[in-house]
Every structure is written in C-alpha cells, then in structure tokens.
Amino acid sequence: MSEPSTSLNPPGRNARLIVPRLLQRGEEFTARLLIQHPMETGFRRDDAGKMLPANVIEEIILRFDGELVFRGRVLNALSANPSLAVLLTAQKSGTLSANWRDQMGNVGSISAELRVAGG
Amino acid sequence: MPSADRRALLHAAALAPWWWAALGPFGMAVHSQTPTADPPLDQQWQRARVERGGLSLDIPVVVETGTSVPIVLFADRLKLKSGIQIERLGVIAPKNPRPVALDVELGALMSQARLTTNIRLGASQSVIGVALLSDGTLWQHSVNVVLTGSACYDGT
C-alpha cells in the first residue's frame, strides 16, 4: 500500500488542526493535528523492488501566540498520516499554529484561531 | 538494579540520549541498527532515577497490524512534587528498526501531559513509555504488546 507517486502536492501539505469553536477561559480542550504524510520508513520496497527512500516528519512544533506548546523532536514511529492530540488550556483568545518539516525538507504549517469567551 | 549492571548501563548510556536509561537491564535487547534522525546527545540520563511514578502508557496488548497502533501517554501532574515539571515524554520500541519511537518536549500551556497518537510497531515487544521530569527523575511504564503483522518491513 504505497502512497501514489502521482500526487501533485508534496507530502505534508494537506493538514488539519482541530480545536473547539468557543472556549471558556481556563477550559481544558483537545487540540488535534492531522497531517497527510506517508511517513515512509525507508525499510520498504516499491513494486520494482527498489528501496523507497525514507521520509518521515522530523519535527513538529505547536505554538500558541508564539509560545511553545509542544515540540516533537523525534517522531520516527508515527504512523502514516499522523494524528496527534494534546490537552491544552487557554486563558485568552489567540492563534494556535503548527509547523513541521520532513526529512526531504518539505515544510508545512497550519493554524487555528482560538476564541475564548470574554478573552 | 545491581550496581555492576547500573555501571554498564550508564557506560552504554554515555553514548546515548537520556531515554536509554529507561531501558534498564533490558537495554541490551535494543536492535543493533543505529537509529537515524535521533536528537543530539543529551546528558539528562546521568541524573535519572527510574520509577513508575504517575506515567501510564495506554496501548492495546494485542495488535493485528503494526501500521497504526493507538497510544495514549499520560503523565499525571498530581503525582509531581511541588516545583517539578514534566519536561519530555517519549516512547521507546526496542525492537523497531528505530527504537526511539517518539521524543516530545512539553510547553507550559499543556494543561495535562497527555499525548494521543498512533505509532508503528515492527514486532511484538515491550513498548516503553517514559517521562522526564525537571529534577532528572524518569518515570517509565512498559507494556508488552503482541503483534501479528509488522509495519516496518515488507511482507504484507
């Protein structure tokens, strides 16, 4: 089940960052990041028997208004099309943004607005 | 852990990042292939005291295919001494070709040190969750996972 090589976009361009629409101040919520990426391990072969070059996401950084929330330093074993969910709280409205980079140098980013009632 | 084992382990860990300390005497079972794309060396292991602490690794004990295994790694802040933070969470899969499955740094905005994701497993193995605290303590929780199909090698 290899990724189709005909896809127009480089891997990691298509992503979602899912957060609740409206939050209370200090409320705990789940932020979910989904990235469409083959996370090719480098241990597999294609139909012709050639080794597929490794290409996994090396780093994922999640920030809220520029402040570090979460940084994935090693993500070797994430499955294809990785999904990450973390529990956060927000005291004010702001922008939650995610940036990532894979071994082939493809970068991607996505952001979501957090709306905190009264904040 | 006997002190001779401890010394041998620390000697081995001198060449390795902090999470190797979490492997304990079973560290020798690590796959011999050199992990690639691993972080720069870290000396945190020197101070590491390993205990279960408030860490729980939630992972299925029997998995049909290793391509996508759901895990929840949760380090309970209520089990922390005051003034201590949870700095990093990690998952080690000793029999994966790249044993360090995950190594994640936590910022202050995370209300709970909880990470939900899917990982790949290459073989049946004891999967080890680790949490590094700011005082150098290492929490660890390992779960033996039985796998009926590998994710890292062809054959399917």
PDB file of C-alpha atoms in Angstrom:
ATOM      1  CA  MET A   1       0.000   0.000   0.000  1.00  0.00           C
ATOM      2  CA  SER A   2       2.427   2.663  -1.133  1.00  0.00           C
ATOM      3  CA  GLU A   3       1.457   6.298  -1.480  1.00  0.00           C
ATOM      4  CA  PRO A   4       0.515   7.167  -5.073  1.00  0.00           C
ATOM      5  CA  SER A   5       3.507   8.876  -6.666  1.00  0.00           C
ATOM      6  CA  THR A   6       1.251  10.935  -8.898  1.00  0.00           C
ATOM      7  CA  SER A   7       0.015  13.207  -6.113  1.00  0.00           C
ATOM      8  CA  LEU A   8       0.524  16.832  -7.073  1.00  0.00           C
ATOM      9  CA  ASN A   9       1.351  18.218  -3.677  1.00  0.00           C
ATOM     10  CA  PRO A  10       4.499  17.299  -1.801  1.00  0.00           C
ATOM     11  CA  PRO A  11       3.698  15.245   1.299  1.00  0.00           C
ATOM     12  CA  GLY A  12       2.711  17.136   4.389  1.00  0.00           C
ATOM     13  CA  ARG A  13       0.858  19.982   2.675  1.00  0.00           C
ATOM     14  CA  ASN A  14      -2.586  18.758   3.496  1.00  0.00           C
ATOM     15  CA  ALA A  15      -3.347  19.032   7.182  1.00  0.00           C
ATOM     16  CA  ARG A  16      -5.947  19.869   9.763  1.00  0.00           C
ATOM     17  CA  LEU A  17      -5.760  21.404  13.171  1.00  0.00           C
ATOM     18  CA  ILE A  18      -8.961  20.814  15.060  1.00  0.00           C
ATOM     19  CA  VAL A  19      -9.924  22.905  18.079  1.00  0.00           C
ATOM     20  CA  PRO A  20     -13.297  23.721  19.675  1.00  0.00           C
ATOM     21  CA  ARG A  21     -15.145  26.741  18.279  1.00  0.00           C
ATOM     22  CA  LEU A  22     -15.577  28.591  21.519  1.00  0.00           C
ATOM     23  CA  LEU A  23     -13.951  28.089  24.877  1.00  0.00           C
ATOM     24  CA  GLN A  24     -14.424  29.303  28.405  1.00  0.00           C
ATOM     25  CA  ARG A  25     -11.394  30.889  29.991  1.00  0.00           C
ATOM     26  CA  GLY A  26      -9.194  28.215  31.513  1.00  0.00           C
ATOM     27  CA  GLU A  27     -11.223  25.416  29.997  1.00  0.00           C
ATOM     28  CA  GLU A  28      -9.358  22.306  29.078  1.00  0.00           C
ATOM     29  CA  PHE A  29      -9.655  21.266  25.455  1.00  0.00           C
ATOM     30  CA  THR A  30      -8.150  18.865  22.984  1.00  0.00           C
ATOM     31  CA  ALA A  31      -6.204  20.167  20.033  1.00  0.00           C
ATOM     32  CA  ARG A  32      -5.896  17.599  17.309  1.00  0.00           C
ATOM     33  CA  LEU A  33      -3.373  17.814  14.488  1.00  0.00           C
ATOM     34  CA  LEU A  34      -3.715  15.620  11.430  1.00  0.00           C
ATOM     35  CA  ILE A  35      -1.123  15.658   8.674  1.00  0.00           C
ATOM     36  CA  GLN A  36      -1.372  13.829   5.385  1.00  0.00           C
ATOM     37  CA  HIS A  37       2.071  12.360   5.045  1.00  0.00           C
ATOM     38  CA  PRO A  38       3.272   8.877   4.030  1.00  0.00           C
ATOM     39  CA  MET A  39       5.900   8.744   6.833  1.00  0.00           C
ATOM     40  CA  GLU A  40       7.974   6.476   4.590  1.00  0.00           C
ATOM     41  CA  THR A  41      10.254   4.441   6.842  1.00  0.00           C
ATOM     42  CA  GLY A  42      12.993   3.629   4.338  1.00  0.00           C
ATOM     43  CA  PHE A  43      12.632  -0.082   5.046  1.00  0.00           C
ATOM     44  CA  ARG A  44      10.084  -0.792   2.343  1.00  0.00           C
ATOM     45  CA  ARG A  45      10.456  -1.592  -1.351  1.00  0.00           C
ATOM     46  CA  ASP A  46       8.347  -0.469  -4.265  1.00  0.00           C
ATOM     47  CA  ASP A  47       6.785  -2.800  -6.850  1.00  0.00           C
ATOM     48  CA  ALA A  48      10.073  -2.951  -8.799  1.00  0.00           C
ATOM     49  CA  GLY A  49      11.995  -3.997  -5.715  1.00  0.00           C
ATOM     50  CA  LYS A  50      13.767  -0.692  -5.213  1.00  0.00           C
ATOM     51  CA  MET A  51      14.086   0.616  -1.683  1.00  0.00           C
ATOM     52  CA  LEU A  52      11.789   3.557  -1.084  1.00  0.00           C
ATOM     53  CA  PRO A  53      13.773   6.437   0.387  1.00  0.00           C
ATOM     54  CA  ALA A  54      12.969   7.253   3.981  1.00  0.00           C
ATOM     55  CA  ASN A  55      10.935  10.353   4.537  1.00  0.00           C
ATOM     56  CA  VAL A  56       9.453  10.843   7.958  1.00  0.00           C
ATOM     57  CA  ILE A  57       8.460  14.025   9.687  1.00  0.00           C
ATOM     58  CA  GLU A  58      11.444  15.101  11.754  1.00  0.00           C
ATOM     59  CA  GLU A  59       9.942  17.850  13.797  1.00  0.00           C
ATOM     60  CA  ILE A  60       6.523  19.195  14.707  1.00  0.00           C
ATOM     61  CA  ILE A  61       6.207  22.401  16.678  1.00  0.00           C
ATOM     62  CA  LEU A  62       2.945  23.645  18.137  1.00  0.00           C
ATOM     63  CA  ARG A  63       2.770  27.232  19.354  1.00  0.00           C
ATOM     64  CA  PHE A  64       0.118  29.429  20.880  1.00  0.00           C
ATOM     65  CA  ASP A  65       0.703  33.103  20.019  1.00  0.00           C
ATOM     66  CA  GLY A  66       4.356  32.295  19.508  1.00  0.00           C
ATOM     67  CA  GLU A  67       4.757  30.473  22.814  1.00  0.00           C
ATOM     68  CA  LEU A  68       5.867  26.872  22.647  1.00  0.00           C
ATOM     69  CA  VAL A  69       3.150  24.366  23.471  1.00  0.00           C
ATOM     70  CA  PHE A  70       4.624  21.177  22.191  1.00  0.00           C
ATOM     71  CA  ARG A  71       7.660  20.164  20.225  1.00  0.00           C
ATOM     72  CA  GLY A  72       8.115  16.740  18.700  1.00  0.00           C
ATOM     73  CA  ARG A  73      11.858  16.128  18.499  1.00  0.00           C
ATOM     74  CA  VAL A  74      11.722  12.533  17.334  1.00  0.00           C
ATOM     75  CA  LEU A  75       8.687  11.214  15.532  1.00  0.00           C
ATOM     76  CA  ASN A  76      10.198   8.108  13.948  1.00  0.00           C
ATOM     77  CA  ALA A  77       7.409   5.731  14.657  1.00  0.00           C
ATOM     78  CA  LEU A  78       4.389   7.855  13.892  1.00  0.00           C
ATOM     79  CA  SER A  79       2.080   6.022  11.565  1.00  0.00           C
ATOM     80  CA  ALA A  80       1.336   7.253   8.062  1.00  0.00           C
ATOM     81  CA  ASN A  81      -0.926  10.309   8.086  1.00  0.00           C
ATOM     82  CA  PRO A  82      -0.063  11.017  11.696  1.00  0.00           C
ATOM     83  CA  SER A  83      -2.550  12.297  14.183  1.00  0.00           C
ATOM     84  CA  LEU A  84      -1.516  13.982  17.407  1.00  0.00           C
ATOM     85  CA  ALA A  85      -3.868  15.097  20.136  1.00  0.00           C
ATOM     86  CA  VAL A  86      -2.850  17.113  23.186  1.00  0.00           C
ATOM     87  CA  LEU A  87      -4.773  18.637  26.085  1.00  0.00           C
ATOM     88  CA  LEU A  88      -4.389  22.385  26.448  1.00  0.00           C
ATOM     89  CA  THR A  89      -5.920  25.294  28.270  1.00  0.00           C
ATOM     90  CA  ALA A  90      -6.177  28.852  27.020  1.00  0.00           C
ATOM     91  CA  GLN A  91      -6.580  31.966  29.155  1.00  0.00           C
ATOM     92  CA  LYS A  92      -7.105  34.235  26.171  1.00  0.00           C
ATOM     93  CA  SER A  93      -8.025  34.155  22.514  1.00  0.00           C
ATOM     94  CA  GLY A  94      -5.180  33.664  20.136  1.00  0.00           C
ATOM     95  CA  THR A  95      -3.709  31.648  17.334  1.00  0.00           C
ATOM     96  CA  LEU A  96      -2.628  28.074  17.696  1.00  0.00           C
ATOM     97  CA  SER A  97      -0.154  27.212  14.963  1.00  0.00           C
ATOM     98  CA  ALA A  98       1.661  24.073  13.960  1.00  0.00           C
ATOM     99  CA  ASN A  99       4.796  23.792  11.842  1.00  0.00           C
ATOM    100  CA  TRP A 100       6.522  20.681  10.643  1.00  0.00           C
ATOM    101  CA  ARG A 101       9.377  19.570   8.479  1.00  0.00           C
ATOM    102  CA  ASP A 102      10.182  16.202   6.955  1.00  0.00           C
ATOM    103  CA  GLN A 103      13.475  14.549   6.022  1.00  0.00           C
ATOM    104  CA  MET A 104      13.212  15.680   2.414  1.00  0.00           C
ATOM    105  CA  GLY A 105      12.893  19.279   3.501  1.00  0.00           C
ATOM    106  CA  ASN A 106       9.194  19.625   2.825  1.00  0.00           C
ATOM    107  CA  VAL A 107       7.714  22.014   5.312  1.00  0.00           C
ATOM    108  CA  GLY A 108       4.114  22.582   6.228  1.00  0.00           C
ATOM    109  CA  SER A 109       2.136  24.692   8.603  1.00  0.00           C
ATOM    110  CA  ILE A 110      -1.403  25.228   9.728  1.00  0.00           C
ATOM    111  CA  SER A 111      -3.041  27.469  12.258  1.00  0.00           C
ATOM    112  CA  ALA A 112      -6.364  27.740  14.023  1.00  0.00           C
ATOM    113  CA  GLU A 113      -7.973  30.625  15.879  1.00  0.00           C
ATOM    114  CA  LEU A 114      -8.871  30.004  19.487  1.00  0.00           C
ATOM    115  CA  ARG A 115     -11.792  32.058  20.691  1.00  0.00           C
ATOM    116  CA  VAL A 116     -12.071  32.359  24.429  1.00  0.00           C
ATOM    117  CA  ALA A 117     -15.320  33.872  25.702  1.00  0.00           C
ATOM    118  CA  GLY A 118     -14.620  37.218  27.301  1.00  0.00           C
ATOM    119  CA  GLY A 119     -10.935  36.937  26.429  1.00  0.00           C
TER     120      GLY A 119
ATOM    121  CA  MET B   1      19.353  -2.870  39.840  1.00  0.00           C
ATOM    122  CA  PRO B   2      22.766  -4.348  40.791  1.00  0.00           C
ATOM    123  CA  SER B   3      25.475  -1.723  40.734  1.00  0.00           C
ATOM    124  CA  ALA B   4      27.581  -3.541  38.114  1.00  0.00           C
ATOM    125  CA  ASP B   5      24.605  -3.564  35.760  1.00  0.00           C
ATOM    126  CA  ARG B   6      23.972   0.026  36.595  1.00  0.00           C
ATOM    127  CA  ARG B   7      27.543   0.953  35.772  1.00  0.00           C
ATOM    128  CA  ALA B   8      27.485  -0.953  32.483  1.00  0.00           C
ATOM    129  CA  LEU B   9      24.226   0.712  31.591  1.00  0.00           C
ATOM    130  CA  LEU B  10      25.479   4.166  32.385  1.00  0.00           C
ATOM    131  CA  HIS B  11      28.596   3.438  30.383  1.00  0.00           C
ATOM    132  CA  ALA B  12      26.431   2.492  27.423  1.00  0.00           C
ATOM    133  CA  ALA B  13      24.215   5.476  28.048  1.00  0.00           C
ATOM    134  CA  ALA B  14      27.201   7.790  27.800  1.00  0.00           C
ATOM    135  CA  LEU B  15      26.919   7.307  24.072  1.00  0.00           C
ATOM    136  CA  ALA B  16      23.190   7.686  24.019  1.00  0.00           C
ATOM    137  CA  PRO B  17      20.379  10.101  24.708  1.00  0.00           C
ATOM    138  CA  TRP B  18      18.632  10.270  28.039  1.00  0.00           C
ATOM    139  CA  TRP B  19      15.926   7.773  27.373  1.00  0.00           C
ATOM    140  CA  TRP B  20      18.341   4.865  27.238  1.00  0.00           C
ATOM    141  CA  ALA B  21      18.439   4.950  30.983  1.00  0.00           C
ATOM    142  CA  ALA B  22      14.805   3.909  30.879  1.00  0.00           C
ATOM    143  CA  LEU B  23      15.669   0.636  29.216  1.00  0.00           C
ATOM    144  CA  GLY B  24      17.205  -0.732  32.398  1.00  0.00           C
ATOM    145  CA  PRO B  25      18.988  -4.092  32.222  1.00  0.00           C
ATOM    146  CA  PHE B  26      16.940  -4.932  29.149  1.00  0.00           C
ATOM    147  CA  GLY B  27      18.734  -2.207  27.264  1.00  0.00           C
ATOM    148  CA  MET B  28      20.891  -4.873  25.715  1.00  0.00           C
ATOM    149  CA  ALA B  29      17.875  -6.116  23.784  1.00  0.00           C
ATOM    150  CA  VAL B  30      17.841  -2.968  21.667  1.00  0.00           C
ATOM    151  CA  HIS B  31      18.002  -3.609  17.954  1.00  0.00           C
ATOM    152  CA  SER B  32      21.571  -3.296  16.725  1.00  0.00           C
ATOM    153  CA  GLN B  33      20.826  -0.985  13.811  1.00  0.00           C
ATOM    154  CA  THR B  34      21.887   2.546  14.510  1.00  0.00           C
ATOM    155  CA  PRO B  35      18.901   4.822  14.984  1.00  0.00           C
ATOM    156  CA  THR B  36      18.871   7.590  12.424  1.00  0.00           C
ATOM    157  CA  ALA B  37      17.382  11.040  12.806  1.00  0.00           C
ATOM    158  CA  ASP B  38      17.796  10.923  16.565  1.00  0.00           C
ATOM    159  CA  PRO B  39      18.252  14.065  18.654  1.00  0.00           C
ATOM    160  CA  PRO B  40      21.656  15.321  19.674  1.00  0.00           C
ATOM    161  CA  LEU B  41      23.097  13.639  22.721  1.00  0.00           C
ATOM    162  CA  ASP B  42      21.663  14.648  25.998  1.00  0.00           C
ATOM    163  CA  GLN B  43      23.239  14.191  29.379  1.00  0.00           C
ATOM    164  CA  GLN B  44      19.987  14.029  31.351  1.00  0.00           C
ATOM    165  CA  TRP B  45      20.436  10.302  31.920  1.00  0.00           C
ATOM    166  CA  GLN B  46      23.209  10.934  34.403  1.00  0.00           C
ATOM    167  CA  ARG B  47      20.746  12.178  36.953  1.00  0.00           C
ATOM    168  CA  ALA B  48      17.972   9.766  36.080  1.00  0.00           C
ATOM    169  CA  ARG B  49      16.193   7.820  38.759  1.00  0.00           C
ATOM    170  CA  VAL B  50      13.745   5.414  37.175  1.00  0.00           C
ATOM    171  CA  GLU B  51      10.339   4.799  38.716  1.00  0.00           C
ATOM    172  CA  ARG B  52       6.759   4.184  37.600  1.00  0.00           C
ATOM    173  CA  GLY B  53       5.590   7.477  39.058  1.00  0.00           C
ATOM    174  CA  GLY B  54       2.476   8.914  37.510  1.00  0.00           C
ATOM    175  CA  LEU B  55       3.073   7.693  33.995  1.00  0.00           C
ATOM    176  CA  SER B  56       0.694   5.466  32.134  1.00  0.00           C
ATOM    177  CA  LEU B  57       1.083   4.146  28.635  1.00  0.00           C
ATOM    178  CA  ASP B  58      -2.242   3.074  27.228  1.00  0.00           C
ATOM    179  CA  ILE B  59      -1.736   0.755  24.284  1.00  0.00           C
ATOM    180  CA  PRO B  60      -3.546  -2.375  23.093  1.00  0.00           C
ATOM    181  CA  VAL B  61      -1.892  -5.564  24.314  1.00  0.00           C
ATOM    182  CA  VAL B  62      -2.741  -7.478  21.146  1.00  0.00           C
ATOM    183  CA  VAL B  63      -2.404  -5.724  17.800  1.00  0.00           C
ATOM    184  CA  GLU B  64      -3.317  -7.145  14.427  1.00  0.00           C
ATOM    185  CA  THR B  65      -1.061  -4.904  12.376  1.00  0.00           C
ATOM    186  CA  GLY B  66       1.684  -2.600  13.498  1.00  0.00           C
ATOM    187  CA  THR B  67       0.939   0.059  10.895  1.00  0.00           C
ATOM    188  CA  SER B  68      -1.122   2.159  13.241  1.00  0.00           C
ATOM    189  CA  VAL B  69      -1.297   1.389  16.918  1.00  0.00           C
ATOM    190  CA  PRO B  70      -3.217   3.890  19.031  1.00  0.00           C
ATOM    191  CA  ILE B  71      -1.413   5.049  22.146  1.00  0.00           C
ATOM    192  CA  VAL B  72      -2.168   7.452  24.938  1.00  0.00           C
ATOM    193  CA  LEU B  73       0.760   8.563  27.013  1.00  0.00           C
ATOM    194  CA  PHE B  74      -0.256  10.306  30.181  1.00  0.00           C
ATOM    195  CA  ALA B  75       1.962  11.677  32.938  1.00  0.00           C
ATOM    196  CA  ASP B  76      -0.101  12.710  35.919  1.00  0.00           C
ATOM    197  CA  ARG B  77       0.911  16.115  37.265  1.00  0.00           C
ATOM    198  CA  LEU B  78      -0.801  15.334  40.566  1.00  0.00           C
ATOM    199  CA  LYS B  79       1.960  12.838  41.267  1.00  0.00           C
ATOM    200  CA  LEU B  80       4.638  15.505  40.957  1.00  0.00           C
ATOM    201  CA  LYS B  81       6.444  17.051  43.877  1.00  0.00           C
ATOM    202  CA  SER B  82       5.878  20.786  44.007  1.00  0.00           C
ATOM    203  CA  GLY B  83       8.071  22.844  41.727  1.00  0.00           C
ATOM    204  CA  ILE B  84       8.827  19.931  39.433  1.00  0.00           C
ATOM    205  CA  GLN B  85       7.712  19.945  35.806  1.00  0.00           C
ATOM    206  CA  ILE B  86       7.268  17.245  33.242  1.00  0.00           C
ATOM    207  CA  GLU B  87       9.683  18.187  30.507  1.00  0.00           C
ATOM    208  CA  ARG B  88       9.545  15.429  27.982  1.00  0.00           C
ATOM    209  CA  LEU B  89       7.531  12.417  27.029  1.00  0.00           C
ATOM    210  CA  GLY B  90       8.887   9.571  24.993  1.00  0.00           C
ATOM    211  CA  VAL B  91       8.060   6.151  23.649  1.00  0.00           C
ATOM    212  CA  ILE B  92      10.699   3.511  23.077  1.00  0.00           C
ATOM    213  CA  ALA B  93      10.007   0.465  20.959  1.00  0.00           C
ATOM    214  CA  PRO B  94      13.215  -1.569  21.415  1.00  0.00           C
ATOM    215  CA  LYS B  95      12.560  -3.933  18.523  1.00  0.00           C
ATOM    216  CA  ASN B  96      11.674  -1.280  15.981  1.00  0.00           C
ATOM    217  CA  PRO B  97      14.449  -0.546  13.480  1.00  0.00           C
ATOM    218  CA  ARG B  98      14.485   2.918  15.018  1.00  0.00           C
ATOM    219  CA  PRO B  99      13.942   2.183  18.689  1.00  0.00           C
ATOM    220  CA  VAL B 100      13.153   5.744  19.694  1.00  0.00           C
ATOM    221  CA  ALA B 101       9.590   5.987  18.556  1.00  0.00           C
ATOM    222  CA  LEU B 102       8.766   9.390  19.964  1.00  0.00           C
ATOM    223  CA  ASP B 103      10.507  12.103  21.906  1.00  0.00           C
ATOM    224  CA  VAL B 104       8.365  15.094  22.664  1.00  0.00           C
ATOM    225  CA  GLU B 105       9.020  18.296  24.574  1.00  0.00           C
ATOM    226  CA  LEU B 106       6.163  19.860  26.531  1.00  0.00           C
ATOM    227  CA  GLY B 107       5.453  23.547  26.929  1.00  0.00           C
ATOM    228  CA  ALA B 108       3.733  25.238  29.845  1.00  0.00           C
ATOM    229  CA  LEU B 109       0.407  25.602  28.052  1.00  0.00           C
ATOM    230  CA  MET B 110      -0.285  21.901  28.062  1.00  0.00           C
ATOM    231  CA  SER B 111      -2.766  21.518  30.865  1.00  0.00           C
ATOM    232  CA  GLN B 112      -2.116  17.817  31.148  1.00  0.00           C
ATOM    233  CA  ALA B 113       0.922  15.923  29.961  1.00  0.00           C
ATOM    234  CA  ARG B 114      -1.195  13.760  27.739  1.00  0.00           C
ATOM    235  CA  LEU B 115      -0.344  12.770  24.204  1.00  0.00           C
ATOM    236  CA  THR B 116      -2.644  10.739  21.989  1.00  0.00           C
ATOM    237  CA  THR B 117      -1.313   9.416  18.708  1.00  0.00           C
ATOM    238  CA  ASN B 118      -0.785   6.382  16.518  1.00  0.00           C
ATOM    239  CA  ILE B 119       2.558   4.650  16.201  1.00  0.00           C
ATOM    240  CA  ARG B 120       4.090   1.896  14.125  1.00  0.00           C
ATOM    241  CA  LEU B 121       5.446  -1.271  15.644  1.00  0.00           C
ATOM    242  CA  GLY B 122       7.820  -3.617  13.862  1.00  0.00           C
ATOM    243  CA  ALA B 123       7.479  -6.642  16.130  1.00  0.00           C
ATOM    244  CA  SER B 124       5.941  -7.953  19.300  1.00  0.00           C
ATOM    245  CA  GLN B 125       7.794  -6.215  22.062  1.00  0.00           C
ATOM    246  CA  SER B 126       7.677  -4.447  25.345  1.00  0.00           C
ATOM    247  CA  VAL B 127       6.835  -0.852  24.479  1.00  0.00           C
ATOM    248  CA  ILE B 128       8.216   1.609  27.000  1.00  0.00           C
ATOM    249  CA  GLY B 129       6.707   4.976  27.767  1.00  0.00           C
ATOM    250  CA  VAL B 130       8.980   7.439  29.521  1.00  0.00           C
ATOM    251  CA  ALA B 131       8.527  10.863  31.052  1.00  0.00           C
ATOM    252  CA  LEU B 132      11.467  13.019  32.017  1.00  0.00           C
ATOM    253  CA  LEU B 133      10.917  15.339  34.956  1.00  0.00           C
ATOM    254  CA  SER B 134      12.794  18.559  35.562  1.00  0.00           C
ATOM    255  CA  ASP B 135      14.573  17.075  38.591  1.00  0.00           C
ATOM    256  CA  GLY B 136      16.011  14.326  36.417  1.00  0.00           C
ATOM    257  CA  THR B 137      13.632  11.600  37.542  1.00  0.00           C
ATOM    258  CA  LEU B 138      12.475   9.297  34.807  1.00  0.00           C
ATOM    259  CA  TRP B 139       9.009   7.826  35.019  1.00  0.00           C
ATOM    260  CA  GLN B 140       8.514   4.735  32.984  1.00  0.00           C
ATOM    261  CA  HIS B 141       5.729   2.350  32.166  1.00  0.00           C
ATOM    262  CA  SER B 142       6.212  -0.555  29.827  1.00  0.00           C
ATOM    263  CA  VAL B 143       3.532  -2.663  28.217  1.00  0.00           C
ATOM    264  CA  ASN B 144       4.106  -5.936  26.442  1.00  0.00           C
ATOM    265  CA  VAL B 145       2.423  -5.751  23.040  1.00  0.00           C
ATOM    266  CA  VAL B 146       1.786  -8.823  20.915  1.00  0.00           C
ATOM    267  CA  LEU B 147       1.770  -8.092  17.215  1.00  0.00           C
ATOM    268  CA  THR B 148       0.601 -10.325  14.397  1.00  0.00           C
ATOM    269  CA  GLY B 149       1.876  -8.218  11.450  1.00  0.00           C
ATOM    270  CA  SER B 150       4.822  -5.824  11.164  1.00  0.00           C
ATOM    271  CA  ALA B 151       4.719  -2.240   9.960  1.00  0.00           C
ATOM    272  CA  CYS B 152       8.380  -1.598   9.345  1.00  0.00           C
ATOM    273  CA  TYR B 153       9.208  -4.358   6.900  1.00  0.00           C
ATOM    274  CA  ASP B 154       7.513  -5.693   3.812  1.00  0.00           C
ATOM    275  CA  GLY B 155       5.769  -8.979   3.839  1.00  0.00           C
ATOM    276  CA  THR B 156       2.178  -7.931   3.539  1.00  0.00           C
TER     277      THR B 156
END
